[in-house]
Amino acid sequence: MEFSTIDIQNMEQRYRARFINSLSGFKSVGLVGTVDSKGLDNLAIFSSAFHLGADPALLGLIVRPDSVPRHTLSNILDVGEYSFNHIHKSFIKKAHQCSARYDKLESEFDMVGLNREYKNGMKAPFVKESQLKLYLKYREHHELKINGTILIIGEVLYVKFSEDYLREDGSIDIEKAQSVTTSGLDTYHSTSQVMRLSYAKPDKELKEL
Amino acid sequence: MEFSTIDIQNMEQRYRARFINSLSGFKSVGLVGTVDSKGLDNLAIFSSAFHLGADPALLGLIVRPDSVPRHTLSNILDVGEYSFNHIHKSFIKKAHQCSARYDKLESEFDMVGLNREYKNGMKAPFVKESQLKLYLKYREHHELKINGTILIIGEVLYVKFSEDYLREDGSIDIEKAQSVTTSGLDTYHSTSQVMRLSYAKPDKELKEL
């Protein structure tokens, strides 16, 4: 079936949100841990994380200023640091519940029942239950005037995961870590590796690794 | 195991690329079809597509100017339109092969053996084999000075997929479409739905949909 611009414009608002959110494919999802200058912390679910570069090591996040993660944005701008924590099958419901509109004084850690983990010299909390966690330093943000969303760019300062997940070539087996992916607004998926492929060159056959 | 900024900086370049590319989680992946003003087409694999908004319906893509998709960027800026095609288990190798550095005069469609599909009034080609395809109009781009990458923002003008995949609430079952996801630089995964969850509210228990 086919949908034109007019079909999309005529969709009911929530219907359109579900439809359009499905189009980009499976998404990177994680919990972003932040703290404000008074020490109040916050945990928000993001399904818009993306790789921006390896040297320096940069991660991008998209924030809608009118949506739930607004505390995340102000905390990142205040304190300049945040954590990014993979989500696993064992705590999908708790992670999803972080998208509820809690009051600023209520920490999602307490509300959903996830545990804080702290590291020396790092202000923002990690999610203890997460098997792959990063710590980032805020580098810059861009307001995308087209719809008022904000792109936050952070530099990876620290990474923690079980050594079982590291392959010899530097890649991390995030499927072994049982990290999940999402589609649309509400669906969580586990993964099954189909194949790893060699670096592609013209006139050279790909090898399965 | 733990990695600090210094550990990351000391990694060998390709090792670091594999490591850092694994951190953001599972990625949205698709083939971007473009054409230049002379009619030469191009097909490039992107693992950095992300949802930017539902109204208007916007998709973001990250391009590294020094990487293979450079023809994609110049074609998008020239012609102002492009397609985004989901990748499925049946043609992962052909899709991955699109990342080889072919000459501008060689179309990846011919080189890897994927078929073009055209729609009336749309200049750029779709991938015939893709089960979920979008057509986008270029809206704006931003150079991210921090590392020279470019964010391309496009508006969704057209969507095509089998009606089997559309759920009553507007969401699309991209797992049923057998769309794949990637991790790191070289690994492709199929998915298994774990759960769909209701919209989260404070003091309300989540329901599985």
Coordinates of C-alpha atoms in Angstrom, one line a residue:
Chain A
M1 CA 0.0 0.0 0.0
E2 CA 1.1 3.6 -0.7
F3 CA 0.8 6.8 1.4
S4 CA 1.3 10.3 0.0
T5 CA 2.1 13.5 1.7
I6 CA -1.6 14.3 1.9
D7 CA -2.4 10.8 3.4
I8 CA 0.2 11.5 6.1
Q9 CA -1.0 15.0 6.8
N10 CA -4.6 13.6 7.2
M11 CA -3.7 11.0 9.8
E12 CA -4.9 11.5 13.3
Q13 CA -2.1 12.9 15.5
R14 CA -1.3 9.7 17.6
Y15 CA -1.8 7.5 14.6
R16 CA 0.7 9.6 12.6
A17 CA 3.2 9.5 15.5
R18 CA 3.1 5.7 15.5
F19 CA 3.3 5.5 11.8
I20 CA 6.2 7.9 11.2
N21 CA 8.2 6.6 14.2
S22 CA 8.2 3.2 12.5
L23 CA 9.8 4.3 9.3
S24 CA 13.4 4.8 10.3
G25 CA 13.9 1.1 11.2
F26 CA 15.0 -0.4 14.4
K27 CA 16.4 2.2 16.8
S28 CA 19.2 2.5 19.3
V29 CA 17.7 2.8 22.7
G30 CA 19.2 3.7 26.0
L31 CA 18.7 5.3 29.4
V32 CA 20.3 8.7 29.9
G33 CA 21.3 9.4 33.5
T34 CA 21.7 13.1 34.6
V35 CA 21.9 15.2 37.7
D36 CA 21.2 18.9 38.3
S37 CA 23.5 21.3 40.2
K38 CA 21.6 20.6 43.4
G39 CA 22.1 16.9 43.2
L40 CA 18.6 15.8 42.0
D41 CA 19.0 13.1 39.5
N42 CA 16.9 12.0 36.4
L43 CA 16.7 9.0 34.1
A44 CA 15.2 9.2 30.7
I45 CA 14.7 6.8 27.8
F46 CA 16.0 7.8 24.4
S47 CA 15.5 6.0 21.1
S48 CA 17.4 8.5 19.0
A49 CA 21.1 7.8 20.0
F50 CA 23.5 7.7 17.0
H51 CA 27.1 7.3 16.3
L52 CA 28.7 10.6 15.1
G53 CA 32.4 9.8 15.0
A54 CA 35.1 7.6 16.4
D55 CA 38.0 10.2 16.9
P56 CA 36.9 12.0 18.9
A57 CA 34.3 9.5 20.1
L58 CA 31.0 11.2 19.7
L59 CA 27.4 10.2 20.3
G60 CA 24.4 12.2 19.2
L61 CA 21.0 12.4 20.9
I62 CA 17.8 14.1 19.8
V63 CA 15.6 15.9 22.4
R64 CA 12.2 17.3 21.8
P65 CA 12.0 20.3 24.2
D66 CA 8.3 19.8 24.8
S67 CA 8.7 16.1 25.6
V68 CA 9.5 14.2 28.8
P69 CA 13.3 14.4 28.5
R70 CA 13.3 18.1 29.1
H71 CA 14.8 17.6 32.5
T72 CA 17.6 15.7 30.8
L73 CA 18.5 18.6 28.6
S74 CA 18.6 21.2 31.3
N75 CA 20.7 18.9 33.5
I76 CA 23.1 18.3 30.7
L77 CA 23.5 22.0 30.1
D78 CA 23.9 22.7 33.9
V79 CA 26.3 20.0 34.8
G80 CA 28.0 19.1 31.5
E81 CA 28.1 15.3 32.0
Y82 CA 25.7 12.4 31.6
S83 CA 25.6 8.6 31.4
F84 CA 24.2 6.4 28.6
N85 CA 23.1 2.9 29.6
H86 CA 22.0 0.0 27.4
I87 CA 18.7 -1.6 28.1
H88 CA 18.3 -5.4 28.4
K89 CA 15.5 -7.8 28.3
S90 CA 15.5 -8.1 32.1
F91 CA 14.3 -4.5 32.7
I92 CA 12.4 -3.3 29.6
K93 CA 9.3 -2.4 31.6
K94 CA 11.2 -0.3 34.1
A95 CA 13.1 1.4 31.3
H96 CA 9.8 2.1 29.4
Q97 CA 8.2 3.5 32.6
C98 CA 10.9 6.2 32.6
S99 CA 9.0 7.9 29.8
A100 CA 6.1 8.8 32.2
R101 CA 5.9 12.5 33.0
Y102 CA 7.2 12.5 36.6
D103 CA 7.6 15.7 38.5
K104 CA 11.1 17.2 38.6
L105 CA 11.4 16.3 42.3
E106 CA 10.7 12.6 41.7
S107 CA 13.6 10.7 40.4
E108 CA 12.8 8.0 37.8
F109 CA 15.4 5.7 39.6
D110 CA 13.1 5.6 42.6
M111 CA 9.8 5.7 40.7
V112 CA 10.6 2.7 38.4
G113 CA 12.9 0.8 40.7
L114 CA 16.3 0.9 39.0
N115 CA 19.5 1.3 41.0
R116 CA 22.0 4.1 40.8
E117 CA 25.7 3.4 40.4
Y118 CA 28.4 6.0 40.9
K119 CA 32.0 6.3 39.7
N120 CA 34.7 8.3 41.2
G121 CA 34.9 11.8 39.7
M122 CA 31.7 11.4 37.6
K123 CA 28.7 13.4 38.8
A124 CA 25.8 11.8 36.9
P125 CA 24.5 8.3 38.0
F126 CA 24.7 5.1 35.9
V127 CA 22.1 2.4 35.8
K128 CA 23.5 -0.4 37.9
E129 CA 21.5 -3.1 36.0
S130 CA 22.9 -2.0 32.6
Q131 CA 25.5 -4.3 31.1
L132 CA 27.1 -1.7 28.8
K133 CA 27.4 1.9 30.0
L134 CA 29.1 5.0 28.8
Y135 CA 29.9 8.3 30.4
L136 CA 29.8 11.4 28.3
K137 CA 31.0 15.0 28.4
Y138 CA 28.6 17.5 26.8
R139 CA 30.4 19.1 23.8
E140 CA 27.7 21.1 21.9
H141 CA 24.1 21.3 21.0
H142 CA 22.2 22.6 17.9
E143 CA 18.6 23.7 17.7
L144 CA 17.1 22.3 14.6
K145 CA 14.8 25.2 13.7
I146 CA 12.7 23.1 11.3
N147 CA 10.8 21.6 14.2
G148 CA 12.5 22.9 17.4
T149 CA 14.2 19.6 18.3
I150 CA 17.7 19.8 19.8
L151 CA 20.7 17.7 18.8
I152 CA 23.0 17.1 21.8
I153 CA 26.6 16.0 21.0
G154 CA 28.6 14.3 23.7
E155 CA 32.1 12.9 23.8
V156 CA 32.6 9.4 25.3
L157 CA 34.9 9.6 28.3
Y158 CA 34.4 6.2 29.9
V159 CA 33.0 2.8 28.9
K160 CA 32.2 -0.2 31.1
F161 CA 31.1 -3.7 30.1
S162 CA 31.9 -7.4 30.8
E163 CA 35.1 -8.5 29.0
D164 CA 33.1 -11.4 27.5
Y165 CA 31.6 -9.0 25.1
L166 CA 34.8 -7.6 23.6
R167 CA 36.0 -9.2 20.3
E168 CA 39.6 -9.3 19.4
D169 CA 39.1 -6.7 16.6
G170 CA 37.7 -4.1 19.0
S171 CA 34.0 -4.6 18.2
I172 CA 31.6 -5.3 21.1
D173 CA 29.1 -8.1 20.9
I174 CA 26.1 -6.1 22.1
E175 CA 23.8 -9.1 21.2
K176 CA 25.7 -11.2 23.8
A177 CA 25.1 -8.3 26.2
Q178 CA 21.4 -8.9 25.4
S179 CA 20.9 -5.2 24.6
V180 CA 17.5 -4.6 23.1
T181 CA 16.4 -2.5 20.2
T182 CA 13.0 -0.7 19.6
S183 CA 10.7 0.0 16.8
G184 CA 8.0 2.7 16.7
L185 CA 7.0 4.1 20.0
D186 CA 6.4 1.1 22.1
T187 CA 7.9 -2.2 20.8
Y188 CA 11.1 -3.8 22.1
H189 CA 13.0 -6.5 20.3
S190 CA 15.9 -8.9 21.0
T191 CA 18.2 -9.8 18.2
S192 CA 19.7 -12.8 16.4
Q193 CA 22.9 -12.3 14.5
V194 CA 22.5 -13.1 10.8
M195 CA 26.1 -12.4 9.6
R196 CA 29.2 -10.3 10.0
L197 CA 30.8 -9.2 6.8
S198 CA 34.3 -8.2 5.8
Y199 CA 35.1 -4.6 4.7
A200 CA 33.6 -4.1 1.2
K201 CA 35.9 -3.3 -1.8
P202 CA 35.0 -3.1 -5.4
D203 CA 35.8 -6.3 -7.3
K204 CA 36.3 -8.3 -4.1
E205 CA 34.0 -10.9 -2.8
L206 CA 32.6 -10.3 0.7
K207 CA 33.6 -12.9 3.4
E208 CA 31.5 -13.9 6.3
L209 CA 33.6 -13.2 9.5
Chain B
M1 CA 36.2 -4.0 32.1
E2 CA 36.6 -0.3 32.0
F3 CA 38.0 2.1 29.4
S4 CA 39.0 5.7 30.0
T5 CA 39.5 8.6 27.6
I6 CA 43.2 7.7 27.4
D7 CA 42.5 4.0 26.7
I8 CA 40.2 5.1 23.8
Q9 CA 42.7 7.6 22.4
N10 CA 45.5 4.9 22.5
M11 CA 43.5 2.4 20.5
E12 CA 44.7 1.7 16.9
Q13 CA 42.5 3.5 14.5
R14 CA 40.5 0.6 13.0
Y15 CA 40.1 -1.0 16.4
R16 CA 38.8 2.3 17.8
A17 CA 36.3 2.6 14.9
R18 CA 34.9 -0.8 15.6
F19 CA 34.8 -0.2 19.4
I20 CA 33.1 3.2 19.2
N21 CA 30.7 2.2 16.5
S22 CA 29.4 -0.5 18.8
L23 CA 28.5 1.8 21.7
S24 CA 25.3 3.5 20.5
G25 CA 23.4 0.1 20.4
F26 CA 21.6 -1.4 17.5
K27 CA 21.2 0.9 14.5
S28 CA 18.7 1.8 11.9
V29 CA 20.0 0.8 8.6
G30 CA 18.8 1.5 5.1
L31 CA 19.8 2.1 1.5
V32 CA 19.6 5.6 0.2
G33 CA 18.9 6.0 -3.5
T34 CA 19.9 9.2 -5.3
V35 CA 20.4 10.5 -8.8
D36 CA 22.5 13.4 -10.1
S37 CA 21.3 16.1 -12.5
K38 CA 22.6 14.1 -15.5
G39 CA 20.7 11.0 -14.5
L40 CA 23.5 8.9 -13.0
D41 CA 22.2 7.1 -9.9
N42 CA 23.8 6.0 -6.7
L43 CA 22.9 3.7 -3.8
A44 CA 24.6 4.0 -0.4
I45 CA 24.2 2.2 2.9
F46 CA 23.5 4.3 6.0
S47 CA 23.4 3.1 9.5
S48 CA 22.7 6.5 11.0
A49 CA 19.0 7.2 10.1
F50 CA 16.9 8.6 12.9
H51 CA 13.4 9.9 13.5
L52 CA 13.3 13.6 13.9
G53 CA 9.6 14.4 14.1
A54 CA 6.2 13.2 13.0
D55 CA 4.6 16.5 11.9
P56 CA 6.2 17.4 9.6
A57 CA 7.5 13.8 9.1
L58 CA 11.3 14.2 9.2
L59 CA 14.2 11.8 9.0
G60 CA 17.8 12.6 9.8
L61 CA 20.9 11.1 8.2
I62 CA 24.5 11.6 9.1
V63 CA 27.1 11.8 6.3
R64 CA 30.8 11.9 6.7
P65 CA 32.1 14.0 3.8
D66 CA 35.3 11.9 3.5
S67 CA 33.4 8.6 3.4
V68 CA 31.7 6.6 0.7
P69 CA 28.3 8.3 0.7
R70 CA 29.8 11.5 -0.6
H71 CA 28.1 11.0 -3.9
T72 CA 24.8 10.7 -2.0
L73 CA 25.3 14.1 -0.4
S74 CA 26.1 15.9 -3.6
N75 CA 23.2 14.2 -5.4
I76 CA 20.8 15.2 -2.6
L77 CA 21.9 18.8 -2.8
D78 CA 21.7 18.8 -6.6
V79 CA 18.3 17.2 -7.1
G80 CA 16.7 17.7 -3.7
E81 CA 15.0 14.2 -3.5
Y82 CA 16.0 10.7 -2.4
S83 CA 14.7 7.3 -1.4
F84 CA 15.3 5.4 1.8
N85 CA 14.8 1.6 1.6
H86 CA 14.8 -0.9 4.4
I87 CA 17.2 -3.8 4.1
H88 CA 16.1 -7.4 4.7
K89 CA 17.7 -10.7 5.4
S90 CA 17.4 -11.7 1.7
F91 CA 19.9 -9.1 0.4
I92 CA 22.2 -8.2 3.3
K93 CA 25.4 -9.0 1.3
K94 CA 24.3 -6.9 -1.7
A95 CA 23.4 -4.0 0.7
H96 CA 26.8 -4.2 2.5
Q97 CA 28.6 -4.3 -0.8
C98 CA 27.2 -0.8 -1.5
S99 CA 29.7 0.5 1.0
A100 CA 32.6 -0.3 -1.4
R101 CA 34.2 2.8 -3.0
Y102 CA 32.9 2.5 -6.5
D103 CA 33.7 5.1 -9.1
K104 CA 31.1 7.9 -9.6
L105 CA 30.3 6.5 -13.1
E106 CA 29.5 3.0 -11.7
S107 CA 26.1 2.7 -10.2
E108 CA 25.9 0.5 -7.1
F109 CA 22.6 -0.9 -8.4
D110 CA 24.6 -2.6 -11.3
M111 CA 27.7 -3.4 -9.3
V112 CA 25.9 -5.2 -6.5
G113 CA 22.9 -6.5 -8.4
L114 CA 19.9 -4.8 -6.9
N115 CA 17.0 -3.6 -9.0
R116 CA 15.8 0.0 -9.5
E117 CA 12.2 0.9 -9.1
Y118 CA 10.7 4.2 -10.3
K119 CA 7.6 6.1 -9.3
N120 CA 5.8 8.7 -11.4
G121 CA 7.1 12.2 -10.6
M122 CA 10.0 11.0 -8.4
K123 CA 13.5 11.4 -9.8
A124 CA 15.5 9.1 -7.5
P125 CA 15.3 5.3 -7.8
F126 CA 14.0 3.0 -5.1
V127 CA 15.3 -0.5 -4.4
K128 CA 12.8 -2.9 -5.9
E129 CA 13.7 -5.7 -3.4
S130 CA 13.0 -3.5 -0.3
Q131 CA 9.7 -4.2 1.5
L132 CA 9.4 -0.8 3.1
K133 CA 10.5 2.3 1.2
L134 CA 10.2 6.0 1.7
Y135 CA 10.7 9.0 -0.6
L136 CA 12.0 12.2 0.9
K137 CA 12.4 15.8 0.0
Y138 CA 15.6 17.5 1.1
R139 CA 14.8 20.2 3.7
E140 CA 18.1 21.3 5.2
H141 CA 21.5 20.3 6.3
H142 CA 23.9 21.3 9.1
E143 CA 27.6 20.9 9.1
L144 CA 28.6 19.7 12.6
K145 CA 31.9 21.6 13.0
I146 CA 33.1 19.4 15.8
N147 CA 34.1 16.7 13.3
G148 CA 33.0 17.8 9.9
T149 CA 30.0 15.4 9.7
I150 CA 26.9 16.6 8.0
L151 CA 23.3 16.2 9.2
I152 CA 20.8 15.9 6.3
I153 CA 17.2 16.5 7.2
G154 CA 14.5 15.2 4.8
E155 CA 10.7 15.3 4.8
V156 CA 8.8 12.0 4.1
L157 CA 6.7 12.5 1.0
Y158 CA 5.7 9.0 0.2
V159 CA 5.7 5.5 1.9
K160 CA 5.2 2.1 0.4
F161 CA 4.9 -1.3 2.1
S162 CA 2.7 -4.4 2.1
E163 CA -0.6 -3.8 4.0
D164 CA 0.1 -6.9 6.1
Y165 CA 2.6 -4.8 8.1
L166 CA 0.2 -2.0 9.1
R167 CA -1.3 -2.4 12.6
E168 CA -4.7 -0.8 13.4
D169 CA -3.1 1.9 15.6
G170 CA -0.9 3.2 12.8
S171 CA 2.3 1.5 13.8
I172 CA 4.2 -0.6 11.3
D173 CA 5.4 -4.1 12.1
I174 CA 8.9 -3.8 10.7
E175 CA 9.8 -7.1 12.2
K176 CA 7.1 -8.8 10.1
A177 CA 8.7 -7.0 7.1
Q178 CA 12.0 -8.8 8.1
S179 CA 13.9 -5.5 8.2
V180 CA 17.3 -6.0 9.7
T181 CA 19.3 -3.9 12.2
T182 CA 23.1 -3.5 12.5
S183 CA 25.7 -3.2 15.2
G184 CA 29.2 -1.9 14.9
L185 CA 30.5 -1.6 11.4
D186 CA 29.8 -5.1 10.0
T187 CA 27.2 -7.1 11.9
Y188 CA 23.6 -7.6 10.7
H189 CA 20.8 -8.9 13.0
S190 CA 17.2 -10.1 12.7
T191 CA 14.9 -9.4 15.6
S192 CA 12.3 -11.1 17.8
Q193 CA 9.7 -9.0 19.5
V194 CA 9.9 -9.2 23.3
M195 CA 7.0 -6.9 24.1
R196 CA 4.9 -3.9 23.2
L197 CA 4.0 -1.6 26.1
S198 CA 1.2 0.9 26.7
Y199 CA 1.9 4.7 27.0
A200 CA 3.6 5.2 30.3
K201 CA 2.0 7.4 33.0
P202 CA 3.0 8.0 36.6
D203 CA 1.1 5.8 39.1
K204 CA -0.3 3.6 36.3
E205 CA 0.8 0.1 35.6
L206 CA 2.1 -0.7 32.1
K207 CA 0.1 -3.1 30.0
E208 CA 1.5 -5.4 27.4
L209 CA -0.3 -4.7 24.1

